XYZ file of C-alpha atoms in Angstrom:
679
model
C -16.611 17.639 -28.971
C -14.176 16.378 -26.314
C -14.824 19.450 -24.209
C -18.567 18.781 -24.250
C -18.110 15.097 -23.401
C -15.760 15.915 -20.533
C -18.107 18.475 -19.022
C -21.069 16.106 -19.353
C -19.129 13.370 -17.545
C -18.224 15.725 -14.680
C -21.828 16.911 -14.307
C -22.957 13.281 -14.242
C -20.436 12.553 -11.475
C -21.796 15.504 -9.481
C -25.332 14.149 -9.867
C -24.260 10.655 -8.808
C -22.419 11.994 -5.752
C -25.445 14.089 -4.750
C -27.774 11.083 -5.002
C -25.328 8.854 -3.075
C -24.952 11.463 -0.331
C -28.689 11.895 0.252
C -29.795 8.279 -0.158
C -26.830 6.894 1.791
C -27.433 9.293 4.675
C -31.180 8.728 4.858
C -30.872 5.004 4.208
C -28.285 4.567 6.956
C -30.078 6.666 9.563
C -33.568 5.325 8.805
C -32.599 1.714 8.104
C -33.922 1.912 4.528
C -32.195 -0.872 2.614
C -33.747 0.244 -0.675
C -32.063 3.633 -0.327
C -28.799 1.956 0.655
C -28.903 0.042 -2.650
C -29.507 3.286 -4.553
C -26.555 4.908 -2.775
C -24.311 2.020 -3.764
C -25.391 2.189 -7.390
C -24.948 5.959 -7.409
C -21.353 5.429 -6.230
C -20.813 3.051 -9.168
C -22.369 5.613 -11.495
C -20.071 8.400 -10.276
C -17.037 6.182 -10.810
C -18.164 5.375 -14.347
C -18.718 9.080 -15.058
C -15.314 10.082 -13.682
C -13.676 7.284 -15.664
C -15.273 8.715 -18.771
C -13.924 12.168 -17.869
C -10.431 10.705 -17.430
C -10.612 8.904 -20.788
C -11.752 12.101 -22.483
C -8.921 14.143 -20.941
C -6.244 11.599 -21.818
C -7.613 11.419 -25.361
C -7.480 15.212 -25.626
C -3.892 15.265 -24.321
C -2.599 12.498 -26.577
C -4.361 13.825 -29.695
C -3.236 17.397 -28.918
C -6.750 18.826 -28.946
C -5.806 22.392 -28.002
C -9.443 23.466 -28.049
C -9.611 21.923 -24.556
C -8.427 24.508 -22.063
C -6.224 22.211 -19.978
C -4.491 20.769 -23.042
C -3.756 24.284 -24.303
C -2.058 25.092 -20.968
C 0.050 21.950 -20.471
C 0.161 20.190 -23.838
C 2.764 20.367 -26.564
C 3.235 18.542 -29.844
C 6.937 18.131 -29.080
C 6.489 16.452 -25.689
C 6.946 12.649 -25.822
C 3.751 10.624 -25.489
C 4.662 9.258 -22.040
C 5.126 12.721 -20.536
C 2.084 13.974 -22.423
C -0.047 11.283 -20.787
C 1.236 11.970 -17.261
C 0.906 15.728 -17.695
C -2.619 15.047 -16.433
C -1.310 15.721 -12.910
C 1.138 18.459 -13.861
C -1.212 21.335 -13.061
C -4.113 22.239 -10.768
C -7.161 21.322 -12.837
C -5.789 18.027 -14.097
C -4.572 16.964 -10.670
C -8.016 17.619 -9.162
C -9.531 15.563 -12.004
C -7.122 12.738 -11.184
C -7.899 13.094 -7.457
C -11.635 12.994 -8.162
C -11.304 9.886 -10.311
C -9.341 8.028 -7.609
C -11.856 9.161 -4.982
C -14.764 7.874 -7.061
C -12.889 4.572 -7.472
C -12.376 4.201 -3.737
C -16.049 5.080 -3.163
C -17.186 2.430 -5.621
C -14.787 -0.130 -4.152
C -15.995 0.544 -0.603
C -19.622 0.245 -1.729
C -18.818 -3.012 -3.515
C -16.986 -4.511 -0.530
C -19.875 -3.569 1.772
C -22.621 -4.663 -0.634
C -23.612 -7.690 1.499
C -23.541 -5.697 4.734
C -26.914 -4.081 4.102
C -28.200 -4.535 7.652
C -25.316 -2.505 9.078
C -26.077 1.232 8.826
C -22.349 1.992 8.729
C -22.107 0.795 5.101
C -24.535 3.283 3.448
C -23.407 6.054 5.794
C -19.773 5.511 4.807
C -20.851 5.621 1.157
C -22.647 8.895 1.879
C -19.548 10.429 3.510
C -17.366 9.396 0.567
C -19.924 10.881 -1.811
C -20.048 14.109 0.199
C -16.279 14.494 -0.148
C -16.622 13.634 -3.827
C -19.296 16.281 -4.195
C -16.735 18.914 -3.172
C -14.090 17.762 -5.650
C -16.528 17.126 -8.494
C -18.015 20.563 -7.802
C -14.567 22.115 -8.205
C -14.232 20.352 -11.560
C -17.625 21.618 -12.642
C -16.782 25.164 -11.568
C -13.532 26.984 -10.770
C -11.188 24.079 -11.604
C -12.884 22.983 -14.812
C -10.225 21.440 -17.111
C -12.674 20.990 -19.996
C -13.177 24.651 -20.875
C -13.500 25.364 -24.580
C -10.961 27.613 -26.322
C -11.879 29.127 -29.671
C -9.978 29.579 -31.828
C -7.735 26.764 -30.646
C -3.985 27.534 -30.575
C -1.712 25.564 -32.867
C 0.508 24.405 -30.008
C 1.016 24.675 -26.262
C 3.911 25.288 -23.867
C 4.133 21.722 -22.585
C 4.196 20.597 -18.941
C 6.595 21.937 -16.333
C 10.117 20.899 -17.429
C 10.788 19.339 -14.019
C 7.845 17.011 -14.594
C 9.175 15.673 -17.902
C 12.735 15.032 -16.833
C 12.467 11.539 -15.322
C 10.317 8.420 -15.673
C 9.592 8.467 -11.927
C 7.064 11.250 -12.494
C 4.795 8.524 -13.820
C 5.002 6.715 -10.466
C 5.642 9.205 -7.660
C 2.524 11.463 -7.955
C 0.035 8.603 -8.511
C 1.328 6.813 -5.413
C 0.851 9.996 -3.389
C -2.641 10.507 -4.774
C -3.685 6.908 -4.111
C -2.337 7.337 -0.581
C -3.944 10.718 0.067
C -7.321 9.725 -1.325
C -7.183 6.239 0.189
C -7.079 7.768 3.655
C -10.558 9.173 2.980
C -12.022 5.679 3.436
C -11.114 5.204 7.129
C -12.342 8.754 7.730
C -15.663 7.844 6.123
C -15.902 4.690 8.238
C -15.195 6.671 11.409
C -17.767 9.356 10.614
C -20.283 6.657 9.679
C -19.731 4.986 13.058
C -20.338 8.321 14.786
C -23.487 8.996 12.768
C -24.927 5.553 13.446
C -23.780 5.450 17.073
C -22.545 1.917 16.340
C -19.123 2.499 17.885
C -18.757 -1.018 19.293
C -19.168 -2.845 15.999
C -15.514 -3.091 15.164
C -15.509 -0.291 12.590
C -11.883 0.274 13.525
C -10.890 -3.140 12.107
C -12.173 -2.132 8.679
C -10.632 1.295 9.098
C -7.286 -0.234 9.950
C -7.209 -2.357 6.776
C -8.081 0.611 4.582
C -5.551 2.759 6.446
C -2.793 0.212 5.804
C -3.585 0.389 2.083
C -3.574 4.192 1.986
C -0.497 4.324 4.238
C 1.369 1.919 1.948
C 0.612 4.003 -1.143
C 1.588 7.179 0.697
C 4.837 5.583 1.913
C 5.730 4.561 -1.633
C 4.858 8.043 -2.851
C 7.149 9.643 -0.269
C 10.013 7.228 -1.054
C 9.403 7.728 -4.778
C 9.472 11.495 -4.301
C 12.797 11.255 -2.477
C 14.147 9.085 -5.285
C 12.873 11.540 -7.911
C 14.459 14.467 -6.060
C 17.732 12.561 -5.845
C 17.745 11.534 -9.508
C 16.437 14.757 -11.055
C 17.201 17.915 -9.104
C 20.975 17.504 -9.106
C 21.636 18.680 -5.556
C 22.700 15.276 -4.269
C 20.016 15.005 -1.585
C 16.639 13.354 -1.272
C 14.793 15.261 1.477
C 14.948 19.009 2.134
C 11.930 19.543 4.413
C 10.308 21.432 1.571
C 6.630 22.393 2.204
C 5.551 20.084 -0.616
C 7.436 17.201 0.994
C 6.014 18.070 4.400
C 2.500 18.106 2.956
C 2.781 14.375 2.246
C 4.684 13.598 5.457
C 2.110 15.082 7.855
C -0.788 12.662 7.156
C 1.726 9.810 7.024
C 2.691 10.567 10.633
C -0.862 10.588 11.989
C -1.850 7.522 9.936
C 1.146 5.668 11.376
C 0.104 6.709 14.882
C -3.417 5.384 14.238
C -2.128 2.026 12.988
C -0.389 1.567 16.334
C -3.008 2.966 18.679
C -5.915 1.123 17.070
C -4.332 -2.124 18.267
C -4.787 -0.878 21.822
C -8.480 -0.279 21.143
C -8.928 -3.718 19.591
C -7.130 -5.480 22.433
C -8.021 -3.391 25.489
C -11.005 -1.245 24.466
C -9.033 1.956 25.137
C -8.382 5.145 23.105
C -11.719 5.281 21.256
C -11.883 9.065 21.071
C -8.166 9.301 20.387
C -8.359 6.940 17.419
C -11.287 8.809 15.912
C -9.356 12.042 16.352
C -6.331 10.550 14.587
C -8.444 9.321 11.673
C -10.138 12.698 11.284
C -6.832 14.560 11.639
C -5.249 12.368 8.981
C -7.997 13.180 6.499
C -7.842 16.881 7.327
C -4.076 16.825 6.778
C -4.534 15.253 3.337
C -6.861 18.135 2.477
C -4.423 20.603 4.018
C -1.573 19.145 1.974
C -3.597 19.599 -1.200
C -4.461 23.131 -0.113
C -0.751 23.920 0.428
C 0.406 22.587 -2.918
C -2.529 23.603 -5.117
C -3.857 26.900 -3.738
C -0.937 29.176 -4.647
C -0.352 29.984 -0.979
C 3.233 28.671 -1.086
C 4.112 31.159 -3.827
C 2.553 34.020 -1.908
C -0.328 34.682 0.430
C -1.415 37.328 -2.079
C -1.462 34.772 -4.904
C -3.673 32.606 -2.701
C -6.179 35.403 -2.109
C -6.397 36.191 -5.828
C -7.932 32.800 -6.665
C -10.996 30.949 -5.421
C -9.560 27.425 -5.150
C -7.547 28.161 -1.996
C -10.402 29.760 -0.023
C -12.752 26.970 -1.085
C -10.301 24.344 0.163
C -9.818 26.218 3.415
C -13.582 26.515 3.866
C -14.111 22.807 3.204
C -11.369 21.898 5.702
C -13.054 24.088 8.331
C -16.474 22.574 7.566
C -15.198 18.990 7.873
C -13.380 19.833 11.122
C -16.486 21.443 12.662
C -18.795 18.575 11.656
C -16.314 16.004 12.974
C -15.884 17.758 16.315
C -19.645 18.142 16.655
C -20.174 14.422 16.017
C -17.524 13.462 18.583
C -19.177 15.731 21.134
C -22.598 14.322 20.279
C -21.447 10.725 20.754
C -19.177 11.403 23.727
C -21.335 9.235 25.995
C -20.714 6.217 23.726
C -16.995 6.839 23.448
C -16.336 5.942 27.051
C -13.449 3.456 27.151
C -13.779 0.852 29.925
C -10.169 -0.283 29.610
C -7.391 1.315 31.613
C -3.633 1.342 31.699
C -2.677 -1.374 34.192
C 1.064 -0.691 34.327
C 3.541 1.782 32.855
C 5.631 -1.106 31.525
C 3.284 -2.773 29.029
C 2.651 -2.891 25.324
C -0.244 -0.439 25.482
C 1.906 2.044 27.418
C 4.602 1.779 24.736
C 1.988 2.449 22.032
C 0.681 5.476 23.911
C 4.191 6.947 24.146
C 4.669 6.082 20.481
C 1.524 8.058 19.633
C 2.572 11.067 21.686
C 5.887 11.171 19.821
C 4.204 10.889 16.421
C 1.746 13.658 17.262
C 4.562 15.807 18.653
C 6.521 15.392 15.439
C 3.386 16.178 13.419
C 2.860 19.412 15.332
C 6.524 20.366 14.916
C 6.506 19.811 11.160
C 3.135 21.553 10.788
C 4.360 24.571 12.746
C 7.568 24.846 10.746
C 5.654 24.537 7.469
C 2.931 27.073 8.226
C 4.889 29.604 10.296
C 6.278 31.480 7.256
C 2.759 31.727 5.820
C 1.384 33.070 9.100
C 4.153 35.689 9.335
C 3.573 36.778 5.743
C -0.178 37.070 6.309
C 0.270 39.128 9.499
C 3.330 41.267 8.772
C 3.854 40.943 5.023
C 7.410 39.670 5.521
C 8.584 36.538 3.734
C 10.730 34.235 5.850
C 11.723 30.597 5.566
C 12.149 27.782 8.053
C 14.966 25.579 6.858
C 16.231 22.043 7.474
C 18.196 22.941 10.658
C 14.937 23.552 12.555
C 13.327 20.326 11.347
C 16.454 18.214 11.830
C 17.011 19.542 15.339
C 13.574 18.343 16.450
C 13.022 15.347 14.181
C 16.305 13.580 14.938
C 15.722 12.933 18.675
C 12.044 12.101 18.152
C 12.969 9.746 15.337
C 15.525 7.987 17.541
C 12.961 7.606 20.323
C 10.462 6.117 17.859
C 13.123 3.751 16.543
C 13.833 2.568 20.085
C 10.124 2.028 20.775
C 9.892 -0.142 17.649
C 12.017 -2.632 19.531
C 10.335 -2.168 22.898
C 6.632 -2.360 21.960
C 6.475 -5.786 20.269
C 8.531 -7.423 23.035
C 6.347 -6.178 25.888
C 3.263 -8.147 26.951
C -0.181 -6.595 27.236
C -1.357 -5.277 30.648
C 1.850 -5.688 32.672
C 5.269 -7.294 32.571
C 7.130 -9.090 35.331
C 10.854 -8.708 35.801
C 11.473 -12.244 34.575
C 9.454 -11.629 31.387
C 11.343 -8.402 30.713
C 14.655 -10.197 31.140
C 13.675 -12.925 28.691
C 12.181 -10.442 26.219
C 15.086 -8.001 26.048
C 18.233 -10.057 26.609
C 18.766 -10.946 22.961
C 17.771 -7.494 21.562
C 20.066 -5.694 24.030
C 22.972 -7.961 23.150
C 22.299 -7.338 19.442
C 22.167 -3.559 19.923
C 25.377 -3.412 21.958
C 27.162 -5.735 19.519
C 26.243 -3.557 16.538
C 27.390 -0.401 18.321
C 30.727 -1.966 19.360
C 31.295 -3.188 15.811
C 30.660 0.324 14.487
C 33.124 1.783 17.007
C 35.701 -0.827 16.036
C 35.297 0.204 12.377
C 36.079 3.816 13.297
C 32.635 5.368 13.734
C 32.594 8.135 16.348
C 29.603 10.361 15.493
C 27.027 10.215 18.279
C 23.742 10.145 16.341
C 24.835 7.430 13.866
C 26.166 5.287 16.726
C 22.882 5.583 18.622
C 20.944 4.868 15.430
C 22.951 1.713 14.733
C 22.616 0.542 18.356
C 18.829 1.053 18.279
C 18.644 -0.599 14.841
C 20.422 -3.669 16.197
C 18.081 -3.661 19.187
C 14.973 -3.512 16.979
C 16.228 -6.210 14.623
C 16.974 -8.397 17.641
C 13.391 -7.960 18.822
C 11.976 -8.786 15.385
C 14.131 -11.898 15.048
C 13.031 -13.029 18.511
C 9.367 -12.485 17.655
C 9.716 -14.567 14.508
C 11.641 -17.242 16.410
C 8.977 -17.536 19.102
C 6.236 -17.671 16.488
C 8.060 -20.380 14.548
C 8.642 -22.467 17.669
C 4.972 -22.124 18.605
C 3.710 -23.143 15.166
C 6.154 -26.050 14.937
C 5.081 -27.414 18.329
C 1.360 -26.880 17.836
C 1.044 -27.993 14.227
C 4.132 -30.196 13.958
C 5.330 -28.356 10.875
C 8.780 -27.885 9.365
C 10.430 -24.449 9.829
C 9.587 -23.363 6.275
C 5.954 -24.442 6.514
C 5.725 -22.925 9.986
C 6.981 -19.577 8.594
C 4.380 -19.692 5.843
C 1.748 -20.561 8.422
C 2.698 -17.490 10.449
C 1.914 -15.196 7.535
C -1.269 -17.080 6.607
C -2.647 -17.094 10.147
C -1.488 -13.651 11.212
C -0.235 -11.771 8.185
C -1.228 -8.466 9.737
C 1.141 -8.919 12.662
C 4.102 -10.437 10.851
C 3.653 -8.184 7.843
C 3.994 -5.327 10.332
C 7.317 -6.767 11.472
C 8.486 -6.841 7.843
C 7.499 -3.166 7.556
C 9.567 -2.467 10.673
C 12.574 -4.129 9.010
C 12.209 -1.707 6.107
C 11.933 1.253 8.479
C 15.090 0.168 10.331
C 17.009 -0.082 7.062
C 15.830 3.395 6.029
C 16.779 4.854 9.434
C 20.311 3.447 9.181
C 20.666 4.628 5.571
C 19.467 8.138 6.480
C 21.929 8.334 9.351
C 24.926 7.111 7.367
C 24.241 9.028 4.156
C 23.532 12.235 6.050
C 26.753 12.006 8.065
C 29.428 10.835 5.629
C 28.525 12.521 2.372
C 31.591 13.899 0.546
C 31.339 16.623 -2.084
C 33.765 18.215 -4.519
C 33.402 20.640 -7.443
C 36.083 20.788 -10.170
C 36.629 22.274 -13.633
C 38.244 19.938 -16.139
C 39.500 19.899 -19.694
C 38.991 16.791 -21.851
C 41.443 14.124 -20.719
C 41.831 15.507 -17.182
C 40.653 13.632 -14.105
C 40.128 14.000 -10.359
C 39.716 11.701 -7.368
C 37.139 11.618 -4.599
C 36.801 8.978 -1.860
C 38.697 6.342 -3.824
C 36.896 7.074 -7.113
C 38.810 8.358 -10.122
C 36.747 10.330 -12.636
C 38.085 11.265 -16.073
C 36.417 13.864 -18.303
C 36.161 12.688 -21.920
C 34.099 15.197 -23.903
C 31.168 17.572 -24.113
C 28.355 16.896 -26.526
C 25.031 18.407 -27.553
C 21.829 16.844 -28.832
C 18.691 18.390 -30.250
C 15.565 16.587 -29.016
C 11.939 17.354 -29.977
C 11.070 19.105 -26.708
C 14.511 20.340 -25.560
C 18.194 20.812 -26.295
C 20.577 18.697 -24.226
C 24.206 19.436 -23.353
C 25.986 16.530 -21.711
C 29.384 15.465 -20.582
C 30.928 12.011 -20.848
C 32.948 10.905 -17.820
C 34.718 7.605 -17.162
C 34.492 6.344 -13.578
C 37.045 4.036 -11.947
C 37.290 2.473 -8.501
C 40.981 1.699 -8.154
C 41.829 -0.283 -11.290
C 38.251 -1.365 -11.878
C 36.331 0.437 -14.616
C 32.798 1.276 -13.436
C 31.461 2.611 -16.706
C 30.482 5.898 -18.339
C 28.525 8.635 -16.624
C 26.747 11.312 -18.620
C 25.375 14.185 -16.507
C 23.354 16.654 -18.595
C 21.888 20.117 -18.717
C 18.460 20.280 -20.415
C 17.276 23.484 -22.075
C 13.518 23.869 -22.522
C 11.901 26.671 -24.547
C 9.584 27.549 -21.659
C 12.369 27.641 -19.046
C 15.049 30.318 -18.852
C 17.394 28.268 -16.681
C 18.570 24.773 -17.674
C 17.366 21.744 -15.749
C 20.163 19.451 -14.600
C 19.985 15.690 -14.898
C 22.664 14.102 -12.724
C 24.296 10.780 -13.473
C 24.342 8.315 -10.586
C 26.522 5.224 -10.366
C 24.876 3.156 -7.642
C 26.332 0.359 -5.544
C 25.234 -1.293 -2.272
C 27.798 0.717 -0.288
C 27.924 4.144 -1.955
C 26.840 6.213 -4.948
C 29.033 8.302 -7.228
C 26.832 11.268 -8.131
C 27.894 13.663 -10.908
C 26.124 16.904 -11.833
C 27.170 19.067 -14.778
C 27.259 22.626 -13.417
C 28.659 24.708 -16.297
C 30.553 24.343 -19.552
C 32.505 26.241 -22.169
C 30.615 26.718 -25.438
C 33.671 25.574 -27.380
C 33.803 22.398 -25.315
C 37.223 23.181 -23.880
C 36.261 22.665 -20.244
C 33.349 21.713 -17.992
C 32.570 22.165 -14.310
C 31.198 19.124 -12.524
C 30.067 18.568 -8.962
C 30.912 15.109 -7.630
C 29.267 13.683 -4.536
C 29.938 10.358 -2.882
C 26.800 9.326 -0.995
C 27.115 6.220 1.214
C 24.245 3.775 1.722
C 21.669 5.716 -0.348
C 20.637 2.581 -2.248
C 19.355 1.149 1.035
C 16.749 3.901 1.227
C 15.080 2.475 -1.863
C 15.607 -1.120 -0.697
C 14.038 -0.269 2.667
C 11.073 1.284 0.873
C 10.563 -1.881 -1.177
C 10.653 -3.982 1.987
C 8.053 -1.684 3.555
C 5.839 -2.181 0.497
C 6.251 -5.957 0.737
C 5.355 -5.919 4.430
C 2.277 -3.788 3.734
C 1.082 -6.280 1.123
C 1.573 -9.157 3.557
C -0.318 -7.245 6.259
C -3.308 -6.368 4.114
C -3.830 -9.463 1.941
C -6.731 -11.627 3.228
C -4.794 -14.877 3.180
C -7.862 -16.905 4.105
C -11.539 -16.264 4.893
C -11.985 -15.220 8.515
C -15.027 -16.934 9.949
C -15.906 -16.246 13.557
C -14.251 -19.491 14.621
C -11.151 -18.713 12.532
C -10.923 -15.312 14.170
C -10.993 -16.907 17.623
C -8.383 -19.446 16.554
C -6.145 -16.680 15.296
C -6.483 -14.807 18.576
C -5.479 -17.947 20.502
C -2.569 -18.532 18.137
C -1.422 -14.948 18.566
C -1.457 -15.352 22.357
C 0.534 -18.554 22.010
C 3.056 -16.966 19.655
C 3.540 -14.043 22.025
C 4.538 -16.440 24.776
C 8.187 -17.237 25.299
C 9.465 -20.719 24.576
C 9.731 -21.278 28.325
C 6.000 -20.625 28.801
C 4.849 -22.479 25.708
C 4.195 -25.848 27.325
C 1.634 -24.344 29.680
C -0.310 -22.783 26.806
C -0.453 -25.648 24.325
C -3.594 -26.979 26.003
C -5.574 -23.879 25.007
C -8.441 -24.902 22.689
C -11.254 -23.187 20.949
């Protein structure tokens, strides 16, 4: 019964996507508003159908209906309900179902937001592009990736999801954030393709695309941070980023989306980089597809495993099709992509953004090459090689430092050109802040080159951000006669996009400093102890109390109890564990982490004596790791500030905001001359 309902829902979603694709395309190109309405309703219908499919699958998982093929492969009566529910994205078919549901939701949301924009052909065309992408994913669900296959006779039980995916609560957060980010970046792609199809490339499509990109970028950022946190809390190796192909698959579209968010400001302000921004949007979408291809096609296990299935070749074919159509549309509209603006001076905000983009694209190419090179070698020669962290770190570190420096340079520079006096006023405080932070670090004993440069650049960037807020506050207080607190609130209400971006930059600076410190001063020690024995590491004293075992429904757990002290202060118990699953030959470690603002004490149980007479534990002291998660939260807060429509933007309000932004960019010295500006 559930199998039939699920299949019917998927087929209905395919039908809805097909109708939305055809009617949206014809309605947009021919100016048929009646067809545009049908396309919008078809998008709603597809979302309703995919929601039904999701409800059916979750019902099958939670009721252990092993007659449904996907449930028989990932379900288990012993798995706790929480992990049973999130096993939806633990395997290929379920993850594509989840992807398709999110895609249908974004399609319906875009159609709803654009429902009053019926005279603009971009709206139905964007709906058609979203539906076309949905047609591919829904088609996979109806064919080779069908999770609703019927098994008869149904097995009495299943193997359960991958043990790694039922070892921490973060698995309920990390993958959905990635999926909402990946799929969310389809919307700006659809808006860009719709602009190309309609030829309406001067209608400000990029403003809509930027808002949707911020949303997708924010979800993707939280997914990446959540994945690092999950890796740190679950895998037991004491790290959070290993340049693994799966990690890189999420990082690649993040890089190009970040580049677009910077370069699109140049297009909005100066009319430049039209073709470049379209290329970035298209590349970002293609990289989301490529990331899904990498992680879900079997190609990472082996090129041969990839060729044995049909999912991988279908993904690769769809990526090629989208790339060819996109390039053809750009070539077709090349005459309308002429940018009248030009770079007036090498020292200007637009020049800084262009350099910023070149660095982001360079890093994207480097990561893409390192990720795909082993696959290319295996396909050509049959040899299996790996490209490890040393390659990525060697290239990413200097590019990352350059990007960090530009975060402080770009916002302080004026548009078009900068005089020597303006540069002096703009960079005096940030330079003093950067030098002061570096000297303080040297005085505290820091000598490593990269961390010192990172801290100096971090101080420089924070100085710039503080100065930007100060100038904005002074401007608002003088213009509106408000108190500092009300003026700060007014900044976010009037220009949340700009000042929310500064908050995001604060989070990025914190993460950069935390990465530098934790990667440089990590201390590690492995010891074997008997009950009652202890060891010391970086001022921590750790005493081994006992070994214990516990039978749980889905696994058997062996843990150790350790008492942690910092000097004479008792920090509490730590209980690292080894988890034994029936479907896994090797145990899965669960480390125990004692977190503080300055450093973490990280214990992993490595081995033990069956009689409980001794245990081997790896202890790691990781400085500043907590600030990675704090920086991620600040980035999320800044993204929310940047994307929330604090007030309706009428045409007059938009002009007022532009004037206010010009005023806020002025230095306090120049403010008096600009206060007479009126709308």
